[in-house]
mmCIF file of C-alpha atoms and ligand atoms in Angstrom:
data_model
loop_
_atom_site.group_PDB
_atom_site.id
_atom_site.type_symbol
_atom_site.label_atom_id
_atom_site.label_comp_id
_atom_site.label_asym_id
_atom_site.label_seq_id
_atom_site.Cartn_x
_atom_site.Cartn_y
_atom_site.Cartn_z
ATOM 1 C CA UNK A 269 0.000 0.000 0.000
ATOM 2 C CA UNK A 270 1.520 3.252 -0.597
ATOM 3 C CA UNK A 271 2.108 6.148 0.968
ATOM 4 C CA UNK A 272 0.800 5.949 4.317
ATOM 5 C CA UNK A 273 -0.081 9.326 5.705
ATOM 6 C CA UNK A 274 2.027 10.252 9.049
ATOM 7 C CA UNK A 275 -0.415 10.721 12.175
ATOM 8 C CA UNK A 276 0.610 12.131 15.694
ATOM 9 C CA UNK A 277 -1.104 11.561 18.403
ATOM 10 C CA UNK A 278 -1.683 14.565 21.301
ATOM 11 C CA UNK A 279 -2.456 12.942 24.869
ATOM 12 C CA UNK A 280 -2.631 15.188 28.013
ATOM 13 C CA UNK A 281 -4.913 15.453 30.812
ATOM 14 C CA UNK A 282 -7.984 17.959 31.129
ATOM 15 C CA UNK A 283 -6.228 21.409 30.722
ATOM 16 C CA UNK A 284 -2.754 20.556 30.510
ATOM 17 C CA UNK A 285 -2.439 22.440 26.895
ATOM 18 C CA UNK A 286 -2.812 20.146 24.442
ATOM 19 C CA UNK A 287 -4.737 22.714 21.906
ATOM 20 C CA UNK A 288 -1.713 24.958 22.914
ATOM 21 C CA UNK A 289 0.620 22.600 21.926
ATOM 22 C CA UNK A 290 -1.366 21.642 18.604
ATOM 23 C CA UNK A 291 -1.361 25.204 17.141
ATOM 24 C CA UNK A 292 2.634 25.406 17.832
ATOM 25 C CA UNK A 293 3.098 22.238 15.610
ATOM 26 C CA UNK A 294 0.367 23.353 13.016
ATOM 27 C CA UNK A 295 2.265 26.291 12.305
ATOM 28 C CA UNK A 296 5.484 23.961 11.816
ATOM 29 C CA UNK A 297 3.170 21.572 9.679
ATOM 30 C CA UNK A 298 0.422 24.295 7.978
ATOM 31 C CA UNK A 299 -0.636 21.194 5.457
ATOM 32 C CA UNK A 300 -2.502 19.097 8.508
ATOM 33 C CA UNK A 301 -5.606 17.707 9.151
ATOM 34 C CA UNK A 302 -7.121 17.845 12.429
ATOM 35 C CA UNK A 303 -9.592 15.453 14.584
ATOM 36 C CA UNK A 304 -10.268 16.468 17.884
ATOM 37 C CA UNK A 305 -12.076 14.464 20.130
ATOM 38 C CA UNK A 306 -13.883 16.126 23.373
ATOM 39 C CA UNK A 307 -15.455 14.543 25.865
ATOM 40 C CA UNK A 308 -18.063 17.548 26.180
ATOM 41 C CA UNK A 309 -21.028 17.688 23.962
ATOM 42 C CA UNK A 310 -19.906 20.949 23.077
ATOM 43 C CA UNK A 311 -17.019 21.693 21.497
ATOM 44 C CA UNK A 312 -14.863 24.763 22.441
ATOM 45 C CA UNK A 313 -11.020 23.286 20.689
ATOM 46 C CA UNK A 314 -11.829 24.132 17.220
ATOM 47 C CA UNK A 315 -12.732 27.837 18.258
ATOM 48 C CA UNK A 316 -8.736 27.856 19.386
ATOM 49 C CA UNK A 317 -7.712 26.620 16.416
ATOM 50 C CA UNK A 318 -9.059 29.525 14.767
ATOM 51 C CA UNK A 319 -5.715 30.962 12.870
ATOM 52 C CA UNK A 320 -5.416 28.033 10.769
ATOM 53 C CA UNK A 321 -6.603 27.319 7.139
ATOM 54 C CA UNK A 322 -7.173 23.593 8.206
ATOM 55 C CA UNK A 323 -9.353 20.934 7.886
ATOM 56 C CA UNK A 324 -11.146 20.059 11.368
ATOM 57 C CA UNK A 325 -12.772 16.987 12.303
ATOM 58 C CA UNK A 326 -14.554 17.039 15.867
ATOM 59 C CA UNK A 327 -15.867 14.008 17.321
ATOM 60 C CA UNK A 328 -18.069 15.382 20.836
ATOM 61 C CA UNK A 329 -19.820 13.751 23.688
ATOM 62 C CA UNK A 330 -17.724 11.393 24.680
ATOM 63 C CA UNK A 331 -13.879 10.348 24.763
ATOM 64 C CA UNK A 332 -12.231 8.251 22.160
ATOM 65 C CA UNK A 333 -11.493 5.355 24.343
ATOM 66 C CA UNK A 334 -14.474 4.459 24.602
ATOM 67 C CA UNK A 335 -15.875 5.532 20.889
ATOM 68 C CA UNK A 336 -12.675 3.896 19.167
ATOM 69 C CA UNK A 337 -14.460 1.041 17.393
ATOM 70 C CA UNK A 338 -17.666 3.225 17.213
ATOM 71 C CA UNK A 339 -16.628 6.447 15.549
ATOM 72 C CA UNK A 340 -12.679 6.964 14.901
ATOM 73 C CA UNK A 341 -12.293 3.654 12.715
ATOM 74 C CA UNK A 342 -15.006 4.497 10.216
ATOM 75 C CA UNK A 343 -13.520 7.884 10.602
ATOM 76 C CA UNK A 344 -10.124 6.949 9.311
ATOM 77 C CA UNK A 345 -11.160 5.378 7.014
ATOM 78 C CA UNK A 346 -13.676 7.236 4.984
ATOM 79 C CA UNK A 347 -11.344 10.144 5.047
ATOM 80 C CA UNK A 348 -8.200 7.741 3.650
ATOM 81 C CA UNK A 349 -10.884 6.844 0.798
ATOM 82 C CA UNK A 350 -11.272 10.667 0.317
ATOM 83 C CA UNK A 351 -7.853 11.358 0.315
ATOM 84 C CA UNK A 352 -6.737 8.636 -2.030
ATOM 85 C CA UNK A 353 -9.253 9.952 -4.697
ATOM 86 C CA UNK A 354 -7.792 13.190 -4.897
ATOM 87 C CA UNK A 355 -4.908 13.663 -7.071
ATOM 88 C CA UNK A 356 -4.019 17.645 -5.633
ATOM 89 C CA UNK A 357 -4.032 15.525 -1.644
ATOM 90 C CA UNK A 358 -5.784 17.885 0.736
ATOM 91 C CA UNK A 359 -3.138 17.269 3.180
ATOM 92 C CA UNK A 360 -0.076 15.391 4.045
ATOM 93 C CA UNK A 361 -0.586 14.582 7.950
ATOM 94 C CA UNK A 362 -3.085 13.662 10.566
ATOM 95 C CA UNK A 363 -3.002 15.245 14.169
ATOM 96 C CA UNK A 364 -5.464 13.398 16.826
ATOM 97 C CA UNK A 365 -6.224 15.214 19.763
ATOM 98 C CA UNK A 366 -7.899 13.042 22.236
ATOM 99 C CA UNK A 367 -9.906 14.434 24.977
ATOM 100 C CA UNK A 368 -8.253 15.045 28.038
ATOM 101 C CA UNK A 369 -9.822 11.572 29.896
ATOM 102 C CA UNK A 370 -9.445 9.090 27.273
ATOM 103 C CA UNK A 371 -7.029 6.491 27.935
ATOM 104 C CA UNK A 372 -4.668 6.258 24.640
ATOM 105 C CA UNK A 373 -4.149 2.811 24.676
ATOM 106 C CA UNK A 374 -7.527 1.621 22.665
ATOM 107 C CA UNK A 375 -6.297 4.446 20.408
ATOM 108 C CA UNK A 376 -2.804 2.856 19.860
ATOM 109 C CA UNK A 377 -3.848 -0.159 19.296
ATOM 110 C CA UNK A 378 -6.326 0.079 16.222
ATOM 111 C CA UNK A 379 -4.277 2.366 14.841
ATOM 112 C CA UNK A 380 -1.034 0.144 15.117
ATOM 113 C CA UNK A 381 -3.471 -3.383 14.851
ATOM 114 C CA UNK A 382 -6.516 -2.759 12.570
ATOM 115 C CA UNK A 383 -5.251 -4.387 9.645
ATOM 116 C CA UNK A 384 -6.572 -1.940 6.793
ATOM 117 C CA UNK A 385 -5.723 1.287 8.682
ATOM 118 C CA UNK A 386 -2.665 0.510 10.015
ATOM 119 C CA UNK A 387 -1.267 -0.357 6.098
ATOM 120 C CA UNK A 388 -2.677 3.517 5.611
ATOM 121 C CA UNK A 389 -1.581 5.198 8.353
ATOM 122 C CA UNK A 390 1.842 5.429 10.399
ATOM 123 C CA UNK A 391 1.746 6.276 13.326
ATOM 124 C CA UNK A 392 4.711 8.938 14.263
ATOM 125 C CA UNK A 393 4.205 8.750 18.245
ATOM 126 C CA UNK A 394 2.343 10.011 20.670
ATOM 127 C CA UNK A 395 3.293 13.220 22.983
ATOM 128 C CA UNK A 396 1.802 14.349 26.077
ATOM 129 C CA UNK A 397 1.261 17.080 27.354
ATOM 130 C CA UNK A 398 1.670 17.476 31.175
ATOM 131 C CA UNK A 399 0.836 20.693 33.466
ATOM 132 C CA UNK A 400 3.504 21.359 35.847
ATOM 133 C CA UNK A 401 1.065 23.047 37.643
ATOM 134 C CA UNK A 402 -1.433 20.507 38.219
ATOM 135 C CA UNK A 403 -0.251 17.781 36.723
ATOM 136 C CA UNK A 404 0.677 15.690 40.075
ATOM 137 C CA UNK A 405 -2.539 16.114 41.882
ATOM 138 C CA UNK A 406 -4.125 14.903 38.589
ATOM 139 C CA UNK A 407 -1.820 11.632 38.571
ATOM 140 C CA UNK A 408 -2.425 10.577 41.694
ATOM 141 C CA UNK A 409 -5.769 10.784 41.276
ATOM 142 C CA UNK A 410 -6.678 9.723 37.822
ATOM 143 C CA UNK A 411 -5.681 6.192 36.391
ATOM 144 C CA UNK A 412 -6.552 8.018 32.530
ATOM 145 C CA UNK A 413 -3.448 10.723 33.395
ATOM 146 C CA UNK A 414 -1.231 7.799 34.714
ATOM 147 C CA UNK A 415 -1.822 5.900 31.023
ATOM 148 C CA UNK A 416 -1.406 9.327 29.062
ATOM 149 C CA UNK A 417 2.097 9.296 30.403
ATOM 150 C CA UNK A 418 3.007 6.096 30.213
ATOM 151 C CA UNK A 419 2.259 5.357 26.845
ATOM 152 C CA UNK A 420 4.088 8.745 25.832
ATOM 153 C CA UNK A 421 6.419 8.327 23.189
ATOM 154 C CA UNK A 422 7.397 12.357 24.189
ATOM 155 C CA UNK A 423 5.985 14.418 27.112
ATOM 156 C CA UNK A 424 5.847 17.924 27.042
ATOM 157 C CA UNK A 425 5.748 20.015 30.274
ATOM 158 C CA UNK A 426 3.592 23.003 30.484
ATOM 159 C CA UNK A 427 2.594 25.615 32.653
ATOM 160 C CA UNK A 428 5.674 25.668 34.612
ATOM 161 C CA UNK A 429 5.139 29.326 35.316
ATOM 162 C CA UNK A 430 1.946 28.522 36.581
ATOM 163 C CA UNK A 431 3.829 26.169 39.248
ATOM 164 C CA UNK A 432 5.372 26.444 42.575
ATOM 165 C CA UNK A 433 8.545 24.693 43.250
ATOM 166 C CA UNK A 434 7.159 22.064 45.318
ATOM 167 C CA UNK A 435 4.358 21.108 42.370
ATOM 168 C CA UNK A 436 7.439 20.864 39.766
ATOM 169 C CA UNK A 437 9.443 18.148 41.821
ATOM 170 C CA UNK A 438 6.077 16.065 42.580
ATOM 171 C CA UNK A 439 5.087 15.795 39.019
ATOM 172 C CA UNK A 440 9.019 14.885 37.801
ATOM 173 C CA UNK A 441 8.752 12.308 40.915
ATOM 174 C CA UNK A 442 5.910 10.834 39.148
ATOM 175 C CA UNK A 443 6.995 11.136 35.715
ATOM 176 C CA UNK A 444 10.002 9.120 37.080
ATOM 177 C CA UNK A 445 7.709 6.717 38.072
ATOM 178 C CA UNK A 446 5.777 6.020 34.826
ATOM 179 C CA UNK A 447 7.735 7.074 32.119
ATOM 180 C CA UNK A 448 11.155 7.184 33.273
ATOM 181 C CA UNK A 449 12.879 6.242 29.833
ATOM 182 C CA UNK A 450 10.736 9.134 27.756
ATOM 183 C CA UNK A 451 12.049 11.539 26.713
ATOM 184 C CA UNK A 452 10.942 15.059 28.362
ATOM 185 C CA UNK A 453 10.545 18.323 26.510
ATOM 186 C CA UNK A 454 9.363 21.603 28.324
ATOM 187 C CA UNK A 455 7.329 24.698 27.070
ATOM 188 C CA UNK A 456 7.615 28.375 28.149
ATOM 189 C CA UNK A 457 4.818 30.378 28.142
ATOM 190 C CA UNK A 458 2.857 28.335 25.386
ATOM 191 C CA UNK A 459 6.319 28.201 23.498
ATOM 192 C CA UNK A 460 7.747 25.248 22.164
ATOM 193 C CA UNK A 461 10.447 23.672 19.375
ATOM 194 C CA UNK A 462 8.220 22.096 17.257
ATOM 195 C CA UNK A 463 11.187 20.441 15.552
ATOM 196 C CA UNK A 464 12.561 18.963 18.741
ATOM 197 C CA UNK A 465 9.096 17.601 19.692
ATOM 198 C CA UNK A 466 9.189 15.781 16.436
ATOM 199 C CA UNK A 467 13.010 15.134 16.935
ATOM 200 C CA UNK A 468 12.229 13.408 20.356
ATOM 201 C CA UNK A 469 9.572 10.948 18.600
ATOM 202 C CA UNK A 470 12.426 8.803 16.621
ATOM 203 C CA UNK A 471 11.446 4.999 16.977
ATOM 204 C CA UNK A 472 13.168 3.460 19.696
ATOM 205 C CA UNK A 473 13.878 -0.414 19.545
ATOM 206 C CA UNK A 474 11.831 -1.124 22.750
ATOM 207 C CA UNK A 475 10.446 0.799 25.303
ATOM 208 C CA UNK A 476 8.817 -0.516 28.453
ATOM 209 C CA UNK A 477 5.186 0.650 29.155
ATOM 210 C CA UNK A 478 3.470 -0.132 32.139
ATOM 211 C CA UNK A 479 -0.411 -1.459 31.543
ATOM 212 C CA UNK A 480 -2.873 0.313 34.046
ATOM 213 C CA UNK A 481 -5.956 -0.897 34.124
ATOM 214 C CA UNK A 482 -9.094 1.741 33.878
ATOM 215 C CA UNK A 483 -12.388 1.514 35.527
ATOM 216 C CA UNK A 484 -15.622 3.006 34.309
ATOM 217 C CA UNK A 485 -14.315 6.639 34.097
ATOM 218 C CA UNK A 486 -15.808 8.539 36.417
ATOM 219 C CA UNK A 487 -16.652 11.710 34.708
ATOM 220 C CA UNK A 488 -19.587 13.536 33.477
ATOM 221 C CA UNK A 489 -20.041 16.830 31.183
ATOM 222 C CA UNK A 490 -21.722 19.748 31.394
ATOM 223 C CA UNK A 491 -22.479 22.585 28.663
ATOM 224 C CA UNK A 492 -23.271 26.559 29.667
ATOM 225 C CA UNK A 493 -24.816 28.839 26.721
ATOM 226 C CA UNK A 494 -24.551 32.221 27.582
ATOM 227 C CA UNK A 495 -26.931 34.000 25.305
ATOM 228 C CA UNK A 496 -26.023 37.131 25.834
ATOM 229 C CA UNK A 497 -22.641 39.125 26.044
ATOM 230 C CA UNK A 498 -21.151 39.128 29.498
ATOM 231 C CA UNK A 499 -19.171 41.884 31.486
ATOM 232 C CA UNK A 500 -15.897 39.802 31.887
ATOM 233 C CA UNK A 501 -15.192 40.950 35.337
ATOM 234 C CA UNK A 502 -18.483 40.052 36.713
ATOM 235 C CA UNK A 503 -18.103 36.687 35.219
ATOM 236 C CA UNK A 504 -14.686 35.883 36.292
ATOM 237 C CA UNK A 505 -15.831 36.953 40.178
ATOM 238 C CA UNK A 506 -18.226 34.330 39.752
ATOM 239 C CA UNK A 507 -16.373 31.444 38.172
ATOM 240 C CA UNK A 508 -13.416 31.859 40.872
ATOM 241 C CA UNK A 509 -15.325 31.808 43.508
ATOM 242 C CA UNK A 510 -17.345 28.876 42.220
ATOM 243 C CA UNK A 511 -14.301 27.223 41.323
ATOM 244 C CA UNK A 512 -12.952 27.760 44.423
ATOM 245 C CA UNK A 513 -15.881 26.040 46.718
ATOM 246 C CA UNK A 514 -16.120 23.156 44.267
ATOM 247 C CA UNK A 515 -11.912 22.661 43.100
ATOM 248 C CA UNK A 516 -12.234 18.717 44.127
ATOM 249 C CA UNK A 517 -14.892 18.005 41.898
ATOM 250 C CA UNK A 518 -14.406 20.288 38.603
ATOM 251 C CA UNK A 519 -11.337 18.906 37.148
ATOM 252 C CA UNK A 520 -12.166 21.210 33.736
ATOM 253 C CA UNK A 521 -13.883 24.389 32.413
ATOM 254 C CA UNK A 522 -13.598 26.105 29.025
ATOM 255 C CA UNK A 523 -15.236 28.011 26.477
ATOM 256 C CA UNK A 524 -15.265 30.707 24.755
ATOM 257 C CA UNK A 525 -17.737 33.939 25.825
ATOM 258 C CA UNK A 526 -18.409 37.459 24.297
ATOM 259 C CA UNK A 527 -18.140 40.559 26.304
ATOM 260 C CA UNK A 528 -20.196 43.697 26.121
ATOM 261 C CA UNK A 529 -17.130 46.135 25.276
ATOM 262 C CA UNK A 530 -14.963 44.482 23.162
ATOM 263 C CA UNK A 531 -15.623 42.641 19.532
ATOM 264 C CA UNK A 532 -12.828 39.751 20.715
ATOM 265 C CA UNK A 533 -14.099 37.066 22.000
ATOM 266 C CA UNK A 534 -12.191 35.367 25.089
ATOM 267 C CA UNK A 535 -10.943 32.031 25.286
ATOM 268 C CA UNK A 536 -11.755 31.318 29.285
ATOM 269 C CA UNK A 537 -10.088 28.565 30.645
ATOM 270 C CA UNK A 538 -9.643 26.453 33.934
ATOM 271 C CA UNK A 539 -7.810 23.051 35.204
ATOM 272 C CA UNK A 540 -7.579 21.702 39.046
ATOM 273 C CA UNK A 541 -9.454 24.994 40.132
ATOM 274 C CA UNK A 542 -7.383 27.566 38.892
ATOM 275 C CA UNK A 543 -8.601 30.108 36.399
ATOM 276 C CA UNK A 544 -6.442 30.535 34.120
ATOM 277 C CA UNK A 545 -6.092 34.464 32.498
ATOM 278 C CA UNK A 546 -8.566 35.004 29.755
ATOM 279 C CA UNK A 547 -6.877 34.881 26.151
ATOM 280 C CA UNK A 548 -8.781 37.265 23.181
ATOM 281 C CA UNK A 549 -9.432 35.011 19.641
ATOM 282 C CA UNK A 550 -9.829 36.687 16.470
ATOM 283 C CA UNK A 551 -12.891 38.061 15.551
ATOM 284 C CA UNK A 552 -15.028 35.702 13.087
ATOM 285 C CA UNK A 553 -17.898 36.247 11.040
ATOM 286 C CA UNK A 554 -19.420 33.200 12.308
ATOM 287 C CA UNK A 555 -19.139 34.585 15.548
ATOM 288 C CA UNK A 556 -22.972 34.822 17.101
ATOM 289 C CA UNK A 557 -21.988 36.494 20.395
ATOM 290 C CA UNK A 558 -23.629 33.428 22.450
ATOM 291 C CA UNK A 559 -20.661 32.491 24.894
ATOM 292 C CA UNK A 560 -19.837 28.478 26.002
ATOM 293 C CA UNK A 561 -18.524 26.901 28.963
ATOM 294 C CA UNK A 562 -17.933 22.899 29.129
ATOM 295 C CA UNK A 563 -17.411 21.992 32.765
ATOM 296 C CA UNK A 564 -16.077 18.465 33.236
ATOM 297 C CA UNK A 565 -16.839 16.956 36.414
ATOM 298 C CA UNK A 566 -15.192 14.402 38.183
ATOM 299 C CA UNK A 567 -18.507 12.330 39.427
ATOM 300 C CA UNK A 568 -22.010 13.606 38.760
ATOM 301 C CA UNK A 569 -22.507 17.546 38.477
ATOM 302 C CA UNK A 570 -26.395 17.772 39.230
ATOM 303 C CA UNK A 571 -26.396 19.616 42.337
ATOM 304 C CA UNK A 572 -23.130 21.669 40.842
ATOM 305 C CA UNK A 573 -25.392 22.687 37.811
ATOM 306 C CA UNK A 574 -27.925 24.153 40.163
ATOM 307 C CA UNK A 575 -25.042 25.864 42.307
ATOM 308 C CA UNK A 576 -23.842 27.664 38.867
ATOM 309 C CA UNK A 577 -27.324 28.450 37.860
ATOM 310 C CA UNK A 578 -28.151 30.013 40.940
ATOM 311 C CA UNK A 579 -24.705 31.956 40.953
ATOM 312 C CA UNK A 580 -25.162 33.416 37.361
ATOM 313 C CA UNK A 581 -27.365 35.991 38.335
ATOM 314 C CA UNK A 582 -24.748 37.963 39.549
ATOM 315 C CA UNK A 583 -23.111 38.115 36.051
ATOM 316 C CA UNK A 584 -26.650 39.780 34.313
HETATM 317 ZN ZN1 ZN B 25 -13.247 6.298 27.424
#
C-alpha cells in the first residue's frame, strides 16, 4: 500500500495544553488535518484553532477510548478513501487530539493493529502534554493521566510558570515513576520547538510501558450557553469563587464567551481549580456572540449545575 499518511497523536490530561501545543506544531506543519475528540457535547477546541486554514474533524460527547471502534475507525477510514481519490491531496498529515480523559491505549492499538488502517496510516508517536502546575494532583488521582504518560512516546511540560517549586518536583517524581525512559521536553509560556518535539519521537527499539488498568471513568459533562454578552469581570468573580468552593470536583472548564465592550471574543479557561487568564481570539464572522462553557466533572454535576445556575445571576 503506498504512501501511508504520518499521524501524531496529542495525549494530556484535562487542561494541561494540548490545543496549545497543537497550534505550535500546526504552524510547523500548515498542510494538517485535524480530529479532535472532546469529551463535552460541546465543542470549544476548534474555536482555538481559529488561525489556521485547516481541515477540522470534531468528534463530541464522549472520549475516544471508549468511541474507538464506534466512531474513529469508520472515521479513518472514509477520510483515507477521500484522500486517495484526490490527485491535488488535501493534506499530508493527521493530528489526533484526544480528549483530556481518554485512555490512549484503545487508540494505539487500532491504529497500530486494525489491519486496513494501520497499512494507511503510520503512526509517528504520541506526545503528552503534562501541566507542571497541576499535573501531580491529577496523577495521583486519575488512572486516565497515569496511562497518558506512560504510553508517551514524548511528554511535554507546560505551565511551569503557573507552578510552585514544590508542584514541579512532585510531578518529575511521578513522571520518574511512569515514564522514566521518555524523553521530556518543556514549554515556556505556550512556546515550544516544534522540531525537537518531532526530533524526540524517533522509533526506539523497545520501550517498556506499564499497563494500568481503567475503571468506568468517572466523569460527566456539562455545557453553559450564555446568550447574551457578558461583562468579563463580573463573570470571572463568579467562576473563581465557584471554582474555588467546588476545586475537588471540577477537574475542567472552558469556552469561549463574548463581552459587552470588546468585539474579541475570550478564550476562558480552567484546570484543578485555577482560572487561568482570559486569552482574546480573532474576531469571526461566524461569531454569534452566544458564549460556552464545558465543565467536566469528576462524578455527577447535578447539584453543581444548580449551584452555577443560581450563581449566574450575579453576572446579568
Ligand atoms: Zn473512554
Amino acid at each position: 500500500m503506498p504512501n501511508p499518511i504520518p499521524v501524531t497523536l496529542l495525549s494530556g490530561f484535562l487542561g494541561s495544553g494540548k490545543t496549545t501545543l497543537l497550534n505550535r506544531l500546526l504552524s510547523h506543519y500548515p498542510h494538517s488535518a485535524v480530529i479532535i475528540n472532546e469529551f463535552g457535547a460541546t465543542p470549544i477546541d476548534p474555536q482555538l484553532l481559529r488561525e489556521h486554514n485547516i481541515a477540522i474533524s470534531t468528534l463530541s460527547g464522549g472520549c475516544l477510548c471508549c468511541q474507538v471502534k464506534g466512531s474513529l475507525t469508520p472515521f479513518l477510514k472514509n477520510l483515507r478513501m477521500g484522500w486517495e481519490a484526490k490527485a491535488d491531496k488535501p493534506f499530508e498529515r493527521i493530528f489526533i487530539e484526544t480528549s483530556g480523559v481518554a485512555n490512549p491505549e484503545p487508540v494505539l492499538d487500532t491504529l497500530l493493529r486494525e489491519r486496513w488502517l494501520a497499512a494507511r496510516y503510520r503512526l509517528e508517536g504520541m506526545i503528552t502534554t503534562v501541566s507542571a502546575a497541576t499535573g501531580a494532583e491529577m496523577l495521583s488521582r486519575f488512572p486516565e493521566a497515569q496511562t497518558q504518560v506512560a504510553w508517551a512516546d514524548a511528554l511535554v511540560m507546560t505551565q511551569t510558570d503557573l507552578a510552585t517549586a514544590e508542584q514541579t518536583e512532585a510531578l518529575l517524581a511521578y513522571l520518574q515513576k511512569f515514564a522514566p525512559a521518555t524523553p521530556r521536553l518543556q514549554a515556556v509560556n505556550g512556546e515550544i520547538d516544534a522540531n525537537a518535539v518531532f526530533a524526540a519521537l524517533k522509533p526506539v527499539p523497545y520501550r517498556l510501558k506499564q499497563t494500568l488498568s481503567i475503571p468506568e471513568h468517572s466523569f460527566f459533562s456539562m455545557s453553559l450557553l450564555l446568550e447574551q454578552p457578558i461583562e468579563w469581570a463580573r463573570l470571572q468573580r463568579v467562576l473563581e469563587d465557584f471554582l474555588h468552593h467546588h476545586a475537588g470536583q471540577i477537574v475542567r472548564l472552558k469556552g469561549v464567551v463574548y463581552t459587552a465592550d470588546d468585539p474579541q471574543p475570550l478564550l476562558v479557561q480552567a484546570a484543578g481549580g485555577l482560572l487561568f487568564a482570559p486569552v482574546r481570539l480573532s474576531p469571526k464572522a461566524s461569531d454569534d456572540g452566544r458564549g460556552r462553557l464545558v465543565l467536566i466533572t469528576d462524578g455527577e454535576n447535578a447539584g453543581l449545575s444548580a449551584v452555577l445556575m443560581d450563581k449566574l445571576k450575579f453576572v446579568y
